[in-house]
Structures are given as structure tokens and as C-alpha cells.
Short mmCIF file of C-alpha atoms and ligand atoms in Angstrom, two decimals:
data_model
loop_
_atom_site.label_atom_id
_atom_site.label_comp_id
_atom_site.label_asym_id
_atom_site.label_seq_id
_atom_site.Cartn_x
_atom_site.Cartn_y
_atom_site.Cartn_z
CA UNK A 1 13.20 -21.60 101.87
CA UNK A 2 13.85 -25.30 100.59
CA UNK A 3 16.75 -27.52 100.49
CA UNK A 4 17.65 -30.94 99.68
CA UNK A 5 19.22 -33.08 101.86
CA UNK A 6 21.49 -36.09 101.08
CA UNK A 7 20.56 -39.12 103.42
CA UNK A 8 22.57 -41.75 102.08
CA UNK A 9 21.28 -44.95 100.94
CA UNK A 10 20.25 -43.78 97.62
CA UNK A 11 17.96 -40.80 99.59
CA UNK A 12 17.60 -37.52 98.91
CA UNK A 13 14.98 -34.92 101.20
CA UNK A 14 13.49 -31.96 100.20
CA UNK A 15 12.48 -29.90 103.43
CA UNK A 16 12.74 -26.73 105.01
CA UNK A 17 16.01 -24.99 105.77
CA UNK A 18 17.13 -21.68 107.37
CA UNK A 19 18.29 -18.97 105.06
CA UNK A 20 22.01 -19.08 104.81
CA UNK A 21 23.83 -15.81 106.20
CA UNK A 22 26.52 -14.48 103.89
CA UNK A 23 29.67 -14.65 104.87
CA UNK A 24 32.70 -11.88 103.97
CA UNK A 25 32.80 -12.13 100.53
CA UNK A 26 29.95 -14.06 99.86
CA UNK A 27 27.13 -13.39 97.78
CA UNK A 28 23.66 -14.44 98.41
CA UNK A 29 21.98 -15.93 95.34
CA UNK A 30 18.30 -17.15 94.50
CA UNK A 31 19.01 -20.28 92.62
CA UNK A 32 16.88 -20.61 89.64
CA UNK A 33 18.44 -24.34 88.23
CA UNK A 34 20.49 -26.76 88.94
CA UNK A 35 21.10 -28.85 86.15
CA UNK A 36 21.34 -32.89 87.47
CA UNK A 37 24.77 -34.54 86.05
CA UNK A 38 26.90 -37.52 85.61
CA UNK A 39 28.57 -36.56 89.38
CA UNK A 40 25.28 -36.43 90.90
CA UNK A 41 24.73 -40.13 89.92
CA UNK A 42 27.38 -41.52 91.46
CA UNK A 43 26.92 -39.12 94.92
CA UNK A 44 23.18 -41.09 94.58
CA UNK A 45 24.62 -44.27 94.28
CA UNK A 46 27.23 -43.63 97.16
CA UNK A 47 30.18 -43.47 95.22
CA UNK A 48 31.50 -40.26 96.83
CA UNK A 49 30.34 -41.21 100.21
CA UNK A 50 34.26 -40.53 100.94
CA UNK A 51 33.53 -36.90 99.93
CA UNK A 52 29.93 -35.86 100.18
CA UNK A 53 28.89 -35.59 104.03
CA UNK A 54 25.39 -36.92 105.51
CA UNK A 55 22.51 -34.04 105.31
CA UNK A 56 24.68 -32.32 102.61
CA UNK A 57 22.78 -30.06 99.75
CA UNK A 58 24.18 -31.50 96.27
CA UNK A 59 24.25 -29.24 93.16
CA UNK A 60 27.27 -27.64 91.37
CA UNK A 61 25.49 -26.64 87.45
CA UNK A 62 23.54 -23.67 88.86
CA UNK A 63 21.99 -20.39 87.13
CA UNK A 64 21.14 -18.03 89.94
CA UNK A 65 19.98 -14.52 90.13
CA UNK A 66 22.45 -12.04 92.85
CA UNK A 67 20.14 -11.32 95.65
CA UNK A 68 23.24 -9.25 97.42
CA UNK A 69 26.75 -9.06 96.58
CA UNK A 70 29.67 -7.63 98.00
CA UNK A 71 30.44 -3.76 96.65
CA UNK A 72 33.80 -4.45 95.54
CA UNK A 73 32.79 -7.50 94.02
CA UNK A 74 31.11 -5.21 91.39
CA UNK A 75 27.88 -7.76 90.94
CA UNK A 76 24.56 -6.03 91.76
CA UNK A 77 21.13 -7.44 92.86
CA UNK A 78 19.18 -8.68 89.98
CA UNK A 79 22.20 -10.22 88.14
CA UNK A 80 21.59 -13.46 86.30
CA UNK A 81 24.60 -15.61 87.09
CA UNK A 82 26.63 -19.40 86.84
CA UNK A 83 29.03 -20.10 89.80
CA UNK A 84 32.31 -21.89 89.42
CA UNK A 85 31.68 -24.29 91.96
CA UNK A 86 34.89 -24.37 93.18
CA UNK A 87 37.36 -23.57 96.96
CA UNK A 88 41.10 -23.88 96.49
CA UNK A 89 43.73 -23.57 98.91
CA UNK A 90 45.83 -21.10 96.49
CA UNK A 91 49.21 -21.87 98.07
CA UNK A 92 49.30 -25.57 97.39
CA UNK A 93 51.68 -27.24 94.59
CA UNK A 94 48.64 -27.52 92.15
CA UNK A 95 47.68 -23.79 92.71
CA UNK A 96 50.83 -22.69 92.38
CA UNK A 97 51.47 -24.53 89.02
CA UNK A 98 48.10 -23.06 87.68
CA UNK A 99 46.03 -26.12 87.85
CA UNK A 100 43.80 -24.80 90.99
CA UNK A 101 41.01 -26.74 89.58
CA UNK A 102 42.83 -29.63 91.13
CA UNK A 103 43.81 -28.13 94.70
CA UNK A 104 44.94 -30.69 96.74
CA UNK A 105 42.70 -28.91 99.49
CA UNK A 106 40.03 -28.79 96.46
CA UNK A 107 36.39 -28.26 97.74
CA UNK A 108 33.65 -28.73 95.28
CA UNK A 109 30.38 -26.61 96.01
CA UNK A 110 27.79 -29.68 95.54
CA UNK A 111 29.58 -32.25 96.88
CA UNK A 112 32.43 -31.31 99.85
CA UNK A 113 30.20 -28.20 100.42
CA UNK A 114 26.70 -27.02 99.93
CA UNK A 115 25.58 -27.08 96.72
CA UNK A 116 23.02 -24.85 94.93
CA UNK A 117 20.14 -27.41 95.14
CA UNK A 118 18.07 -24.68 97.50
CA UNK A 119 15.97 -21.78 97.22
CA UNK A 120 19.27 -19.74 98.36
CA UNK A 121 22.68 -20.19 98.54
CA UNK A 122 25.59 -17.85 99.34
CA UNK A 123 28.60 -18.42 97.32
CA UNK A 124 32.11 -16.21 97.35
CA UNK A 125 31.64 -13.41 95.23
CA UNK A 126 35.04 -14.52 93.03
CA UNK A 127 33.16 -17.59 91.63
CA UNK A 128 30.08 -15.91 89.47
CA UNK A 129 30.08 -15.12 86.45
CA UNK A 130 28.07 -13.16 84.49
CA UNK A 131 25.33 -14.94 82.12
CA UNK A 132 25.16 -12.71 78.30
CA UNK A 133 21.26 -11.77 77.85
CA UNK A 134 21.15 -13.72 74.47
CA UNK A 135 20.70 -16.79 77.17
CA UNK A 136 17.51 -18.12 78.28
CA UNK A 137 17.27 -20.05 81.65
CA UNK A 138 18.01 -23.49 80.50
CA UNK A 139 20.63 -23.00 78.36
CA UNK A 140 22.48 -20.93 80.98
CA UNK A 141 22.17 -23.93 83.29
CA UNK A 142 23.86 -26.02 80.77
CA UNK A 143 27.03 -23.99 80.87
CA UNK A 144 28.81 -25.49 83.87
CA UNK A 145 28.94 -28.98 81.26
CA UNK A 146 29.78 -26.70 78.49
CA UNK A 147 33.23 -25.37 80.58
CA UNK A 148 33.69 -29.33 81.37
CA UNK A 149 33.56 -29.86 77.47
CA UNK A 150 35.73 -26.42 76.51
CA UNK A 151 38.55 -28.12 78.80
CA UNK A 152 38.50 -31.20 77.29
CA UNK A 153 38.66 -30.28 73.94
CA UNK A 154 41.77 -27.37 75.21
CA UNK A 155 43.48 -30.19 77.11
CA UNK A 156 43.19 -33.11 74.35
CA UNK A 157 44.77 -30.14 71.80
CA UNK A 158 41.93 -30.48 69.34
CA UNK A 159 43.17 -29.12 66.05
CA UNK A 160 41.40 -28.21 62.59
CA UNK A 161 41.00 -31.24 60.62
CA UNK A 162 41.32 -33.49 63.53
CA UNK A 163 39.23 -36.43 62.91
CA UNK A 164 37.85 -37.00 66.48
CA UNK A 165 35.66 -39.84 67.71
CA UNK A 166 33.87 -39.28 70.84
CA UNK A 167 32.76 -42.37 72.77
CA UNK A 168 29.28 -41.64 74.72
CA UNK A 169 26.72 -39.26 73.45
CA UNK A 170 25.43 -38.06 77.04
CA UNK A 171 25.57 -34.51 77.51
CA UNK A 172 28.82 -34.09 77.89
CA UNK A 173 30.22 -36.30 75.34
CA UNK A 174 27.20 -34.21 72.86
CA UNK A 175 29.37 -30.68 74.21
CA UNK A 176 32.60 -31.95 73.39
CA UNK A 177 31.63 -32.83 69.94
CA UNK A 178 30.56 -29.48 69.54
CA UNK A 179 32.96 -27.89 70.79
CA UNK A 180 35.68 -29.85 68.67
CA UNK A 181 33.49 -29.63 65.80
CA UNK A 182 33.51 -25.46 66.10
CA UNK A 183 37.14 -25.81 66.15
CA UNK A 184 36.99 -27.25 62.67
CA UNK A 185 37.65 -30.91 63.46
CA UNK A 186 35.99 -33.70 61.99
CA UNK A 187 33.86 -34.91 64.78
CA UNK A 188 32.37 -38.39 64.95
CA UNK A 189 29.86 -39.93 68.25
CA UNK A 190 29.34 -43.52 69.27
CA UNK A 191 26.29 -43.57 71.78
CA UNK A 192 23.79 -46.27 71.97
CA UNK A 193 20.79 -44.91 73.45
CA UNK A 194 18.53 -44.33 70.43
CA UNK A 195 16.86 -41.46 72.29
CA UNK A 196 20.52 -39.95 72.93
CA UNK A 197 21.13 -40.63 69.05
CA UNK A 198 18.19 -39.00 67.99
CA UNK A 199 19.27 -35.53 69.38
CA UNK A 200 22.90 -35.89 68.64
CA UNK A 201 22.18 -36.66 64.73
CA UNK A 202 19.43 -33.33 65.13
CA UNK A 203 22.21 -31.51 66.56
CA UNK A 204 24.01 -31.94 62.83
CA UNK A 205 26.72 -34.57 64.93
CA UNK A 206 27.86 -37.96 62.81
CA UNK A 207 26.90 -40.81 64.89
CA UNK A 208 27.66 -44.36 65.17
CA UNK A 209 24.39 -46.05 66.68
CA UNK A 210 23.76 -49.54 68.55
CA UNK A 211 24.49 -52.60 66.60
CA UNK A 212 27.11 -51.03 64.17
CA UNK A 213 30.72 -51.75 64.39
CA UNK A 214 32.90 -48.97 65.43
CA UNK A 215 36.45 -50.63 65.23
CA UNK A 216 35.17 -51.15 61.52
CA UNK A 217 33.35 -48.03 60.94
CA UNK A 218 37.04 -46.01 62.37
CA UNK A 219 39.56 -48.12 59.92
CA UNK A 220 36.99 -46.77 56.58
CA UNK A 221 36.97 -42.83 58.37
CA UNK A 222 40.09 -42.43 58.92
CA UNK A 223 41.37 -44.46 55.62
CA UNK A 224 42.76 -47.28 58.39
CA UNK A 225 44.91 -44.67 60.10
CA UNK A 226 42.80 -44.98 63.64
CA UNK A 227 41.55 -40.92 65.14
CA UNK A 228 43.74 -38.21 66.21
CA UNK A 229 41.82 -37.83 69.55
CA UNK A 230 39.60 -40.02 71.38
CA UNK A 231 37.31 -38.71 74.04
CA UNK A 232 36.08 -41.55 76.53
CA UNK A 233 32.91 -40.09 78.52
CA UNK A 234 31.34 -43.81 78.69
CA UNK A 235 32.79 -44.93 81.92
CA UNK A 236 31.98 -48.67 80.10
CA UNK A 237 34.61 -51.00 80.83
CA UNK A 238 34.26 -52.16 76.96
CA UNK A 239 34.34 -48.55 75.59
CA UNK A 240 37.98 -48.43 77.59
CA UNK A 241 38.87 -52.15 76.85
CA UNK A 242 38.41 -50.45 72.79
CA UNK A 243 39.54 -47.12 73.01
CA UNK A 244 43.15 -48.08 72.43
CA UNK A 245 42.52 -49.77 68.72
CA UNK A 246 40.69 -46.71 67.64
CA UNK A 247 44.00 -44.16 67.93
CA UNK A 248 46.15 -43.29 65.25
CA UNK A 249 50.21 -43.46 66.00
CA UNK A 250 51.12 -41.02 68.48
CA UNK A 251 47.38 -40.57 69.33
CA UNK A 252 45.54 -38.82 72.40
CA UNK A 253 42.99 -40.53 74.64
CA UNK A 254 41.19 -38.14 76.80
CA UNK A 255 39.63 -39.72 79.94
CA UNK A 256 36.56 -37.22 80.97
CA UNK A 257 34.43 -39.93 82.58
CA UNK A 258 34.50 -40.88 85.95
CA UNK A 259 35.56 -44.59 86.60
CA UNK A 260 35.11 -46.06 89.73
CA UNK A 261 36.99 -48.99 89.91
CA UNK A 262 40.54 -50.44 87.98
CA UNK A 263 39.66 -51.86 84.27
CA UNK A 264 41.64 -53.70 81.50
CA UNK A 265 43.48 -51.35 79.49
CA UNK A 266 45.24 -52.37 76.37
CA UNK A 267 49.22 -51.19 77.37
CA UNK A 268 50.40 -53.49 74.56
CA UNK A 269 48.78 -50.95 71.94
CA UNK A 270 49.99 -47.52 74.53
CA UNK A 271 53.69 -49.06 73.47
CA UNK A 272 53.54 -50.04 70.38
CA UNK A 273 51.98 -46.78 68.66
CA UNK A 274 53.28 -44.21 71.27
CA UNK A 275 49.46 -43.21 72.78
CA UNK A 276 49.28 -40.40 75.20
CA UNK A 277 46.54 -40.49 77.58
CA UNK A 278 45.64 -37.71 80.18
CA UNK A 279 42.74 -37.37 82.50
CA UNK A 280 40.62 -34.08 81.93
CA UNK A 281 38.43 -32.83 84.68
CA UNK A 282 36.56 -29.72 85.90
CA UNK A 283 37.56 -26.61 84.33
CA UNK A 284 39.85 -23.20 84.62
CA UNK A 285 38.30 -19.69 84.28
CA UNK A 286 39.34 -19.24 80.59
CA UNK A 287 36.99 -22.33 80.08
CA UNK A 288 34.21 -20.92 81.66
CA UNK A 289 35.11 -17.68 79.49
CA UNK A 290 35.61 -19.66 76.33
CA UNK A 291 32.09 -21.95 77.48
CA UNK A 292 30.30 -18.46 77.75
CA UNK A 293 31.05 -17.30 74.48
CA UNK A 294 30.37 -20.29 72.67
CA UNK A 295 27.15 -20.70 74.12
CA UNK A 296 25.76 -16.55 73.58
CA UNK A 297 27.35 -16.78 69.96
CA UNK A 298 25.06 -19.99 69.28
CA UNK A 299 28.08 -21.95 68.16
CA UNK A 300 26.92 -24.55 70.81
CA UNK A 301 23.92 -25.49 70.62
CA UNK A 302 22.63 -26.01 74.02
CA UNK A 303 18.52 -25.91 74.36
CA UNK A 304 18.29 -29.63 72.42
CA UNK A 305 19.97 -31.14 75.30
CA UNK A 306 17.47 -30.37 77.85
CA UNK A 307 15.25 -33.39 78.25
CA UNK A 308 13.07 -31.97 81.01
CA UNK A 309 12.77 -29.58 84.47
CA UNK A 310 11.01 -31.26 87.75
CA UNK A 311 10.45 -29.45 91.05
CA UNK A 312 13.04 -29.77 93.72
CA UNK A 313 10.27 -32.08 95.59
CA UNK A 314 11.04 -34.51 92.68
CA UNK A 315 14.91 -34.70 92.99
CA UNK A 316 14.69 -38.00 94.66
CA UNK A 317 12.49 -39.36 91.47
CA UNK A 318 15.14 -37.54 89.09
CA UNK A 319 17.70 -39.35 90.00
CA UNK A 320 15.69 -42.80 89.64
CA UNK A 321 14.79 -41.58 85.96
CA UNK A 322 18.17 -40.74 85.35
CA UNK A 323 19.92 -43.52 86.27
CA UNK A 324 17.89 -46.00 84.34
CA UNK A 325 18.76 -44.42 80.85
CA UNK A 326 16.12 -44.41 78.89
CA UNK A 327 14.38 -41.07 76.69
CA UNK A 328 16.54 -38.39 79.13
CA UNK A 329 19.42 -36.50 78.32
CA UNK A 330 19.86 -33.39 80.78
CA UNK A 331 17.02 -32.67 83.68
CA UNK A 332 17.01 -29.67 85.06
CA UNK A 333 15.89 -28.77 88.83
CA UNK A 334 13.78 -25.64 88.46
CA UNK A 335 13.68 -23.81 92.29
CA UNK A 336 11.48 -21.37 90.48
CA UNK A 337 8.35 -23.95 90.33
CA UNK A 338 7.07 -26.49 93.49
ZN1 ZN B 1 28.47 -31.92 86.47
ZN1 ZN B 2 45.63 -25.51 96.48
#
């Protein structure tokens, strides 16, 4: 039994670790991947260090199979499952309204609490959900991203038609394109990393590519009007600085990516064409649902995005990869292999 360890300082551990007890109402799961994400990079770089303790086990895009469950739970040993990496309070103003995604008590399995990046991991029962056959291993590890990108595209209000520009081609910003694109909009992807380009243009996506000009390219597509929705998944103080002359009047800007600091914003352009911006994150159960069905009906298309799987012993050297850009899209952790 494996786990990896947080250590600060840009440090993550791979050693031994006791087998975790089930508690009531917990399952106990043998974790098959865990995919590496956006989040993950900024827990590395110490950006959560106000949420994610010391010697805490990162991790929160797992496929797992049910080693025990609960009776009532109705899950059985054997199951292939994702967890919905999420605690909530249930009483609090946010649960109460139906957001409990964003519990003001929220813990996130993977960051507040132990994540899935060991050989087992007991979860509450209520989180799993079941993964359709027609899956393989990676593309079921890709479906925690896939309910991030389902939200999005339910909370922006994506409509038929919609011409919809979505700025970074990682793989989230590739999910939401899909996902808006199987909802009949007109879907179009700025991304500069030609190895990201590559796979979004194979994926059948429109993309605008380093060294063209997207304020340019926007006014011809949408006949000068500006888009109906714009997705920023960058977290590029430029992309943001340009979001708000690539909106049509009465607009939506969707923020999905995770900005760690204040930036420039054009307000000027928020008044004078009546934008709406909202913040989109995590997910609700009908977008796990929704994220599950898109996925076993092949309407998302999920295996392209997997650049490659390491050992957990490699995390450490994942993360490095990762963060430098580069030929990677997704890497998956695969507790299966050492
Ligand atoms: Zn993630
Ligand atoms: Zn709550």
C-alpha cells in the first residue's frame, strides 16, 4: 500500500502508508487513476498552501474499482467507479440554496482531505458513481474534467447556434468546446501550444493558433458582432485583459480558470455593452450525470486527450513535465503499474 505525500516546497513523496479503515458509510476503493490537473499545479507550486495540509495525499480525478461498500449503499465489490470528490456541510446558506458544490464548510477530497493518489482510499459511499462498460480506464479518468466542462457550458447557458470562443485549449478548455459544440453551438479555440493545437484541430475543434490575431479573426466570425459566450480557462493576464473586446452586447464571460492574484479587467467595455460575467467551478450531480452520458455515448471524445500514464513513483517528475508546457495535455497516474 502506497501513497503520496505532499511536502511542500514543490515536493511530493511516494512511500508506504497504512491501509485506511472505512469509516460508517465509507467505501473502500482500489484506485486505478488519478488523472493530474490544472488544481494540482497550483497545490505543487504552493498556491493552496492555505488549504492543502503538510503530508496530505493530493488527487480528486479518480477511477477506482469498490473493494467494499456499504449494503445500503447498493455498490458491490468489483464495481468500476469515479468519486465526486466532494464534503458539504448540507445546512449552510449555499447548501440550502442548491449550490453545495460551494459549501461554505466545502472540503475537497485531494486537497482539504485525502485524495485518491494511493493504492486505497475510502470515500463516503454517496459520492461514486457508477462508470457505463462502453468506458475504458483512461477515458473514465477523464470524467471528473468532463463534469467541470458540462457545468460550464450549463452555467454560461450555451444555446444552439451560439457562436462560442473558448480561450485555452488545455483539457478543460478542449471539454468545454465539446461539450458546447454537442449542444449545437458554433465552437471556436484559441490555444497556443502547437502540440495542444494539434489534438484540438484532430478532435474536429476550429482553432486559432500562435501568431494569428484573435480580436481580428472574432470581428470576420461573428460578422463584427463579438461571441455570445466566452470561456476563459487561460488564467493569462492578457487572455483576461482581451476577453472583454471579444463579447457581443449583452454577452457572457465564463471564468473557469483559476487566477491567483487581481488583474486588469476592461469595466469600461462590462458598461458600455451590458457583459455578464460569472465564475463557474466544480460541478453538481446532474453534471456528473450529464458528463457520464456524454462520454459512454461517444459525443465527447475523451481518449485523444490523454498524453501519457507514469507510476505513482513518478508524480514528483509529473508535475515538473506538466508545468513546463510543452507536448502534454492530460497525464494520468496509473496505481495499477510501479
Ligand atoms: Zn481537476
Ligand atoms: Zn454547506
Amino acid at each position: 500500500m502506497r501513497a503520496s505525500y505532499y511536502h511542500g516546497n514543490r515536493t511530493f513523496r511516494t512511500g508506504p502508508a497504512p491501509m485506511p479503515t472505512p469509516r460508517d458509510g465509507e467505501a473502500l476503493l482500489r484506485v486505478r487513476r488519478v488523472g493530474i490537473c490544472g488544481t494540482d499545479l497550483h497545490i505543487f507550486q504552493g498556491h493552496l498552501d492555505h488549504r492543502m495540509p503538510l503530508n496530505g495525499t493530493i488527487g480528486h480525478e479518480t477511477l477506482a474499482d469498490v473493494v467494499e461498500a456499504p449494503a445500503a449503499s447498493g455498490f458491490r465489490p468489483g464495481e468500476r467507479v469515479v468519486v465526486e470528490p466532494l464534503k458539504v456541510c448540507g445546512a449552510c446558506r449555499a447548501c440550502r440554496m442548491g449550490a453545495a458544490y460551494l459549501c461554505y464548510r466545502l472540503r475537497v477530497l485531494g486537497v482539504e482531505e485525502a485524495g485518491g493518489m494511493q493504492d486505497y482510499w475510502a470515500v463516503p459511499a454517496a459520492r461514486l458513481l457508477r462508470v457505463p462498460a462502453a468506458l475504458g480506464d483512461d477515458e473514465a479518468a477523464v470524467i471528473e474534467p468532463l463534469a467541470v466542462a458540462t457545468h460550464d457550458v450549463r452555467r454560461a447557458e450555451v444555446k444552439a447556434g451560439d457562436a462560442v470562443l473558448v480561450l485555452g485549449g488545455g483539457p478543460i478548455g478542449a471539454l468545454i468546446a465539446m461539450v458546447a459544440r454537442h449542444r449545437g453551438a458554433r465552437v471556436v479555440v484559441s490555444e497556443v501550444n502547437p502540440f495542444r493545437v494539434d489534438i484540438l484541430r484532430k478532435l474536429g475543434l476550429e482553432v486559432v493558433g500562435p501568431g494569428q490575431d484573435l480580436e481580428a479573426f472574432v470581428q470576420t466570425w461573428t460578422g463584427g458582432d463579438g461571441a455570445d459566450v466566452v470561456f476563459e480557462v487561460t488564467g493569462n493576464a492578457a487572455a483576461v485583459r482581451a476577453m472583454t473586446d471579444l463579447v457581443r452586447v449583452w454577452g457572457t464571460i465564463s471564468m473557469v480558470a483559476i487566477h491567483g492574484e487581481p488583474l486588469a479587467v476592461d469595466l469600461y467595455r462590462f458598461f458600455a455593452r451590458e457583459l455578464t460575467m460569472h465564475g463557474s467551478r466544480l460541478y453538481s450531480r446532474a453534471d456528473w450525470e450529464e458528463a457520464i452520458a456524454l462520454a459512454a455515448s461517444g459525443a465527447v471524445t475523451l481518449a485523444p486527450l490523454v498524453s501519457r500514464r507514469i507510476p505513482l513513483e513518478s508524480l514528483q517528475q509529473g508535475m515538473e513535465e506538466t508545468l513546463r508546457g510543452g507536448p502534454v495535455m492530460k497525464v494520468l497516474v496509473d496505481l495499477l503499474t510501479s
